[in-house]
Amino acid sequence: MKCLLIASESAEVLFHWTDPEFHQTIQEQYGASQEEGQGLPAFEDSISTLFAPIIISCSTMVDRLGDNYTSFTTESNHIYVLHQIDECLFISVNGDGEEGEDDLRRKIYVMKKMLEVLFGMVTLSSTLLRKQLRPQDTEQRARLWKHLQSLLETYCHLQQNDQSFLVEAVERLIHPTLCEQYLLALIIMAQNMYPSNVELDDPSPEDAESTSGSGPESFYTPEPSPTDFIGSVRGSTPVFEFVDPDVQMAEDSLQTLEVPSPDPSNPRRVFLEVSLKEGLYPMMPHSMYCLPLWPGISLVLITKIPTSALAMSVYKYLEAFAKLEKRLSEGQEGSAATRGQPTIHDVRNKLDKFIKALGPRDIKSAQLQNVWTEFKNRAFVRGGPGFNKDLIPWCKNMKTQLCGIYRQSFLLDSGPADTQQRLSPSLQERAQSMLQEKLMDWKDFLLVKSKRNITMVSYPDFPGLIHFICVDRSTGQMIAPSLNVTERTTSELGKGPVAQFIKNKVWNLVSTTRRYLQKGYSTVTLRDGDFYFCYFLWFENETGFKLEAGDIPILPDVSAPIGMLAWDYYRKLLRYYSKSHQGEVVKCYELLTVHLGVMPTEIILQHCRQLASKLWEPSRNPLL
Amino acid sequence: SRRLNMHTQSTCSFFFLYDGSKVRGEGDPTREGICYFYPEETPLDRQELLCGQLAGVGRCVSELSVSPVRVLRLRRDKFAIRMKDDLFWALGTSVEVPTVSVCALLDQLINLFRFYNGSVRRSYQIHSRETLAARWAQYLSHLQSGSSELHHIFSCLRTIDSTNVDPLLLLKAALILQACQRCPLVLAGCVLFRGRVVSTQMSPELTMKAMVHESETYVKVGTTPITSHATPLKDTPPRKTRLSRTLSDVPSTESDPPDPGSPQPPQNLSFGPVPSQGAAESLSCPDQSPSSNGEHGAEGEESRYFSFQTAIEEDVHQSGDRGDTACAEASQSQDRKVSGESGGGGPPPGSSSGAEEAPLVPMTLYLHRVKSLVLVLLVEQHFLSDSASMEEVYHSSLASLNGLEAHLRTVSPAAPGAPGPYSFAHFDCVQSTLTANVSAAPGGAPERPFVRAVALLHSHFSDSASLQEAIIRSAGAAVYGTRSVAQETFFQQHGGSLRNSGIPNQQDSCFSLPSKARHRLLKHGVNLL
């Protein structure tokens, strides 16, 4: 029994997803509370009515106590996790014992991340996000919600079945120019476009060797200097400069079915973080093409779009107004409120030019112009109110207007102009066929690898070792033996239930060690039933020298879940740790192992030691 | 600034009982439903806000999930919840306290109330809110008083440090209890010294309840040690049969009204739930006082004993026959339980469908104090009217109690503070006792990492049935925890180098913790072999 609900403060449903059991429960309960003879109302109304008291109580608690609910647990172990982001309240429910509080919180954060990838800076304005999530047109709304629902389901499926989504790292991705956070998000989208059906499409190992069935996604990341890239797209020569021609994959996961795919030439708009010389720019618009190469193998192309300079400007202004608002609400006034980089006067000049360049071409920019004029009158005119608390609503208003411009530029279909930004069909075809040609000899190998990338058989020197996962957090790579758990596949773990049992142990271990890590424990060993689990997190410098274990921040229970997809915990951890190791490149590793409990601890630790030092040596690279 | 938690030193930051049946209509003010709210000085509008919101949201969630809410978390506070009919209890602590411990604390509190007062709803029909507020406050303070953070984590009994006491003294205490039991009206007992258990024949839950008044009096030295008691109940399942049988075996004493001439113990008015003039209370305080010390000692030490009973619970038919006004009234207000059976029939055997919870049986607690030592006996109600029995118990125990007290007094309390080369905590789940070498008083900085680790590991042990052992290491501490069905033990080695790279290494000192713990703890009587 599962549910995820996004609601506004006034208990308006902005999005809902329920599994069939929860759906039925809601309808039964709502039906019971209705007069007889009335037909069942729209599901949206039922769920909104039943959750309304909770949602309204949340607002009251925030307003009057400055605190808010974070979770409820019932005696039957139903769990409700609540998380408020600006004016949107996320509620995630589990009633079947399959997910804990951490899982539910993670689901909420991942949902939020997906919204950011889909809507970019629009998510920074609650007003606009509400509009975006709940289009007036009911058909459009149904379509959008269905899309989000299926993304969520795809994520849950991957999280439950794919080790790389379990630990939120990508397997064997050599030089990611996108951080794994976004890669994982894109994999969810790609997987959602070409959904998999494990039952149908899980081949026995023999089948897998003979092509058909499933395979990994391959990811090619564009040159980190996107301006060049765009230029070449516009020109006639297709210049694809792949950073690294290695084929990368997320293991185990991305089996696809031969289903009629969405028109591949129609790119999806995605908003990704871009790292430039001037700094990090989050939520920059890109186009995502998902081109099928063979059943089970797709090419995902990400292109920057020509007008993305606009997005960068909008982001800079948003940041400036947010900073100003923060200072004003902290009680700073006058020049104390306006200091900082860039200065407000800089912003003023640039924004004047920016608005001028936008031109009076439509309502949105006219509105921005009006609000900006009013802002200037209040802030800059001699004898006017100046920089004080009264300016806060105008900062908010400016942010909303800027987000509106952004929304109009990047999220609303603007007809033919939009098509111009696309890769031409011939170009796409060329990319596709070029890749097919290059990968022809690799195809079958990849398909097999996707199922059985590394197997435990490759580790005969480790008696008693059942499973391990090793993650290089500085690059977001992971290595782990495949875990095949379906009835038809026999792995070293055995068949069906046994493998499933061990899989569950691994999943539990990851969530347990995350809880300890959250509280500052970087080494954990557990004797649990017939098993012995180990978890280690450590730091090294570039030459492989082991750095001293330092303090790891202790986080509150309700902080964002540890991982990369929801919140780039490890990047922050590295930054935190590097502070005490200036001038050194710090790397961070994690190792999880599952051993038989009968093994002597010394042997187990020796195994861990060997795995930790050997796994990243080139000779152990299982792909080479 | 709007922090909820204003009582940081006590575990409990909030506790309230809210009766939703009092707030039905739109116009009913929320305050009508607030039966008790702690801290009592909380502004009424704040009380109303918390009660109204939490009870409201609790009901909504319970309806959606068709199951009562058990835990409710805010960003800064964590609430254990109990919902029963229209009653809503919430006990709030900081989020640091393990959930399992908060829930245990709330359950203890509610059970304690029921132990001394019977049905909560009925108590509120009979007594004023003020009267019952004093009792909630007393029970709450009892459960939190004088104990360390470790005690809160395990919700355990406070016992004397047995490693520091001659085992013969413990044997002596056990013998005193056995001697008292020769009187058939005495069901079980315990001996307490300075608010800590020396020996007990009762289950840990029951002992904890029986200690309420004693620990209160010990904390407030100088007052006379007595208060009210009655009704042990369902939480002593192993003894239940025996209690029932004893009850039915003993013919009901016809009309033995309390002697109005009995001297009242006015001293006890200074604390605790005073046996008020409430209808359900019959005082029977036979001041036979063969007092050893005579009057109040200079330090308020004395050895008198009092006992009186309070509330009577449903299911107990014979109460009416006793001619006890209080009981009669209580019986009237009960709904379906009263049958025409004559007295002495005993409580209906277990089948109390529809009763609030397990059926309650009226009992009396008999307290006999010798300076810092207290003998607590759980006795049949009519023990008080059976002067022969009382004499017998009194005389059989008096000399031994005096001797025991004198000996225990000479035992110097273990000097805490000197931090040893290691910290440990050993929790006996069967007896609910804790042995530890850390004081873990709130704010004890050096022990913080250990206590924090223990809290986490204890939560983990409670969540996972198959987990047997764990080693966890942060920058500040490496702690080993191990458990079996009977115990949980935690160990941290101090000193030595904690410096390490965190990379797996069999030479790493944290992996030698299990063998160190086995070795070191033997001398504390903890056998991990």
PDB file of N, CA and C in Angstrom, chain B residues 11-38:
ATOM      1  N   THR B  11      13.768  14.060  30.264  1.00  0.00           N
ATOM      2  CA  THR B  11      13.537  13.375  29.001  1.00  0.00           C
ATOM      3  C   THR B  11      12.282  13.904  28.345  1.00  0.00           C
ATOM      4  N   CYS B  12      11.254  14.056  29.169  1.00  0.00           N
ATOM      5  CA  CYS B  12       9.949  14.403  28.630  1.00  0.00           C
ATOM      6  C   CYS B  12       9.824  15.907  28.483  1.00  0.00           C
ATOM      7  N   SER B  13       9.574  16.363  27.282  1.00  0.00           N
ATOM      8  CA  SER B  13       9.380  17.792  27.105  1.00  0.00           C
ATOM      9  C   SER B  13       7.893  18.145  27.135  1.00  0.00           C
ATOM     10  N   PHE B  14       7.065  17.197  26.782  1.00  0.00           N
ATOM     11  CA  PHE B  14       5.626  17.414  26.797  1.00  0.00           C
ATOM     12  C   PHE B  14       4.928  16.130  27.161  1.00  0.00           C
ATOM     13  N   PHE B  15       3.839  16.282  27.884  1.00  0.00           N
ATOM     14  CA  PHE B  15       2.977  15.131  28.054  1.00  0.00           C
ATOM     15  C   PHE B  15       1.567  15.653  28.166  1.00  0.00           C
ATOM     16  N   PHE B  16       0.656  15.067  27.427  1.00  0.00           N
ATOM     17  CA  PHE B  16      -0.728  15.450  27.677  1.00  0.00           C
ATOM     18  C   PHE B  16      -1.704  14.316  27.443  1.00  0.00           C
ATOM     19  N   LEU B  17      -2.829  14.467  28.118  1.00  0.00           N
ATOM     20  CA  LEU B  17      -3.951  13.561  27.914  1.00  0.00           C
ATOM     21  C   LEU B  17      -5.117  14.409  27.444  1.00  0.00           C
ATOM     22  N   TYR B  18      -5.660  14.019  26.306  1.00  0.00           N
ATOM     23  CA  TYR B  18      -6.717  14.813  25.699  1.00  0.00           C
ATOM     24  C   TYR B  18      -7.927  13.915  25.487  1.00  0.00           C
ATOM     25  N   ASP B  19      -9.077  14.405  25.901  1.00  0.00           N
ATOM     26  CA  ASP B  19     -10.287  13.604  25.786  1.00  0.00           C
ATOM     27  C   ASP B  19     -11.162  14.179  24.671  1.00  0.00           C
ATOM     28  N   GLY B  20     -11.107  13.538  23.527  1.00  0.00           N
ATOM     29  CA  GLY B  20     -11.820  14.038  22.352  1.00  0.00           C
ATOM     30  C   GLY B  20     -13.339  14.046  22.528  1.00  0.00           C
ATOM     31  N   SER B  21     -13.847  13.232  23.438  1.00  0.00           N
ATOM     32  CA  SER B  21     -15.302  13.164  23.580  1.00  0.00           C
ATOM     33  C   SER B  21     -15.853  14.442  24.208  1.00  0.00           C
ATOM     34  N   LYS B  22     -14.955  15.227  24.809  1.00  0.00           N
ATOM     35  CA  LYS B  22     -15.420  16.481  25.422  1.00  0.00           C
ATOM     36  C   LYS B  22     -15.487  17.607  24.392  1.00  0.00           C
ATOM     37  N   VAL B  23     -14.939  17.369  23.234  1.00  0.00           N
ATOM     38  CA  VAL B  23     -14.913  18.411  22.210  1.00  0.00           C
ATOM     39  C   VAL B  23     -15.539  17.850  20.945  1.00  0.00           C
ATOM     40  N   ARG B  24     -16.849  17.844  20.961  1.00  0.00           N
ATOM     41  CA  ARG B  24     -17.563  17.244  19.828  1.00  0.00           C
ATOM     42  C   ARG B  24     -18.070  18.317  18.869  1.00  0.00           C
ATOM     43  N   GLY B  25     -18.710  19.291  19.459  1.00  0.00           N
ATOM     44  CA  GLY B  25     -19.361  20.296  18.627  1.00  0.00           C
ATOM     45  C   GLY B  25     -18.374  21.319  18.109  1.00  0.00           C
ATOM     46  N   GLU B  26     -18.823  22.063  17.124  1.00  0.00           N
ATOM     47  CA  GLU B  26     -17.964  23.085  16.528  1.00  0.00           C
ATOM     48  C   GLU B  26     -17.543  24.102  17.583  1.00  0.00           C
ATOM     49  N   GLY B  27     -18.490  24.424  18.456  1.00  0.00           N
ATOM     50  CA  GLY B  27     -18.236  25.505  19.397  1.00  0.00           C
ATOM     51  C   GLY B  27     -17.495  25.080  20.655  1.00  0.00           C
ATOM     52  N   ASP B  28     -17.303  23.785  20.831  1.00  0.00           N
ATOM     53  CA  ASP B  28     -16.651  23.339  22.063  1.00  0.00           C
ATOM     54  C   ASP B  28     -15.197  23.779  22.080  1.00  0.00           C
ATOM     55  N   PRO B  29     -14.810  24.483  23.125  1.00  0.00           N
ATOM     56  CA  PRO B  29     -13.405  24.895  23.171  1.00  0.00           C
ATOM     57  C   PRO B  29     -12.493  23.700  23.413  1.00  0.00           C
ATOM     58  N   THR B  30     -11.341  23.754  22.785  1.00  0.00           N
ATOM     59  CA  THR B  30     -10.392  22.648  22.894  1.00  0.00           C
ATOM     60  C   THR B  30     -10.020  22.384  24.348  1.00  0.00           C
ATOM     61  N   ARG B  31     -10.001  23.453  25.158  1.00  0.00           N
ATOM     62  CA  ARG B  31      -9.534  23.273  26.541  1.00  0.00           C
ATOM     63  C   ARG B  31     -10.397  22.300  27.321  1.00  0.00           C
ATOM     64  N   GLU B  32     -11.663  22.174  26.896  1.00  0.00           N
ATOM     65  CA  GLU B  32     -12.548  21.219  27.573  1.00  0.00           C
ATOM     66  C   GLU B  32     -11.969  19.808  27.520  1.00  0.00           C
ATOM     67  N   GLY B  33     -11.229  19.531  26.462  1.00  0.00           N
ATOM     68  CA  GLY B  33     -10.728  18.175  26.286  1.00  0.00           C
ATOM     69  C   GLY B  33      -9.390  17.919  26.962  1.00  0.00           C
ATOM     70  N   ILE B  34      -8.730  18.985  27.395  1.00  0.00           N
ATOM     71  CA  ILE B  34      -7.391  18.794  27.965  1.00  0.00           C
ATOM     72  C   ILE B  34      -7.504  18.297  29.398  1.00  0.00           C
ATOM     73  N   CYS B  35      -7.235  17.027  29.606  1.00  0.00           N
ATOM     74  CA  CYS B  35      -7.316  16.475  30.957  1.00  0.00           C
ATOM     75  C   CYS B  35      -6.082  16.829  31.764  1.00  0.00           C
ATOM     76  N   TYR B  36      -4.931  16.707  31.120  1.00  0.00           N
ATOM     77  CA  TYR B  36      -3.703  17.044  31.820  1.00  0.00           C
ATOM     78  C   TYR B  36      -2.672  17.495  30.801  1.00  0.00           C
ATOM     79  N   PHE B  37      -1.909  18.486  31.164  1.00  0.00           N
ATOM     80  CA  PHE B  37      -0.872  18.961  30.264  1.00  0.00           C
ATOM     81  C   PHE B  37       0.383  19.276  31.064  1.00  0.00           C
ATOM     82  N   TYR B  38       1.496  18.693  30.618  1.00  0.00           N
ATOM     83  CA  TYR B  38       2.782  18.975  31.235  1.00  0.00           C
ATOM     84  C   TYR B  38       3.697  19.561  30.172  1.00  0.00           C
TER      85      TYR B  38
END
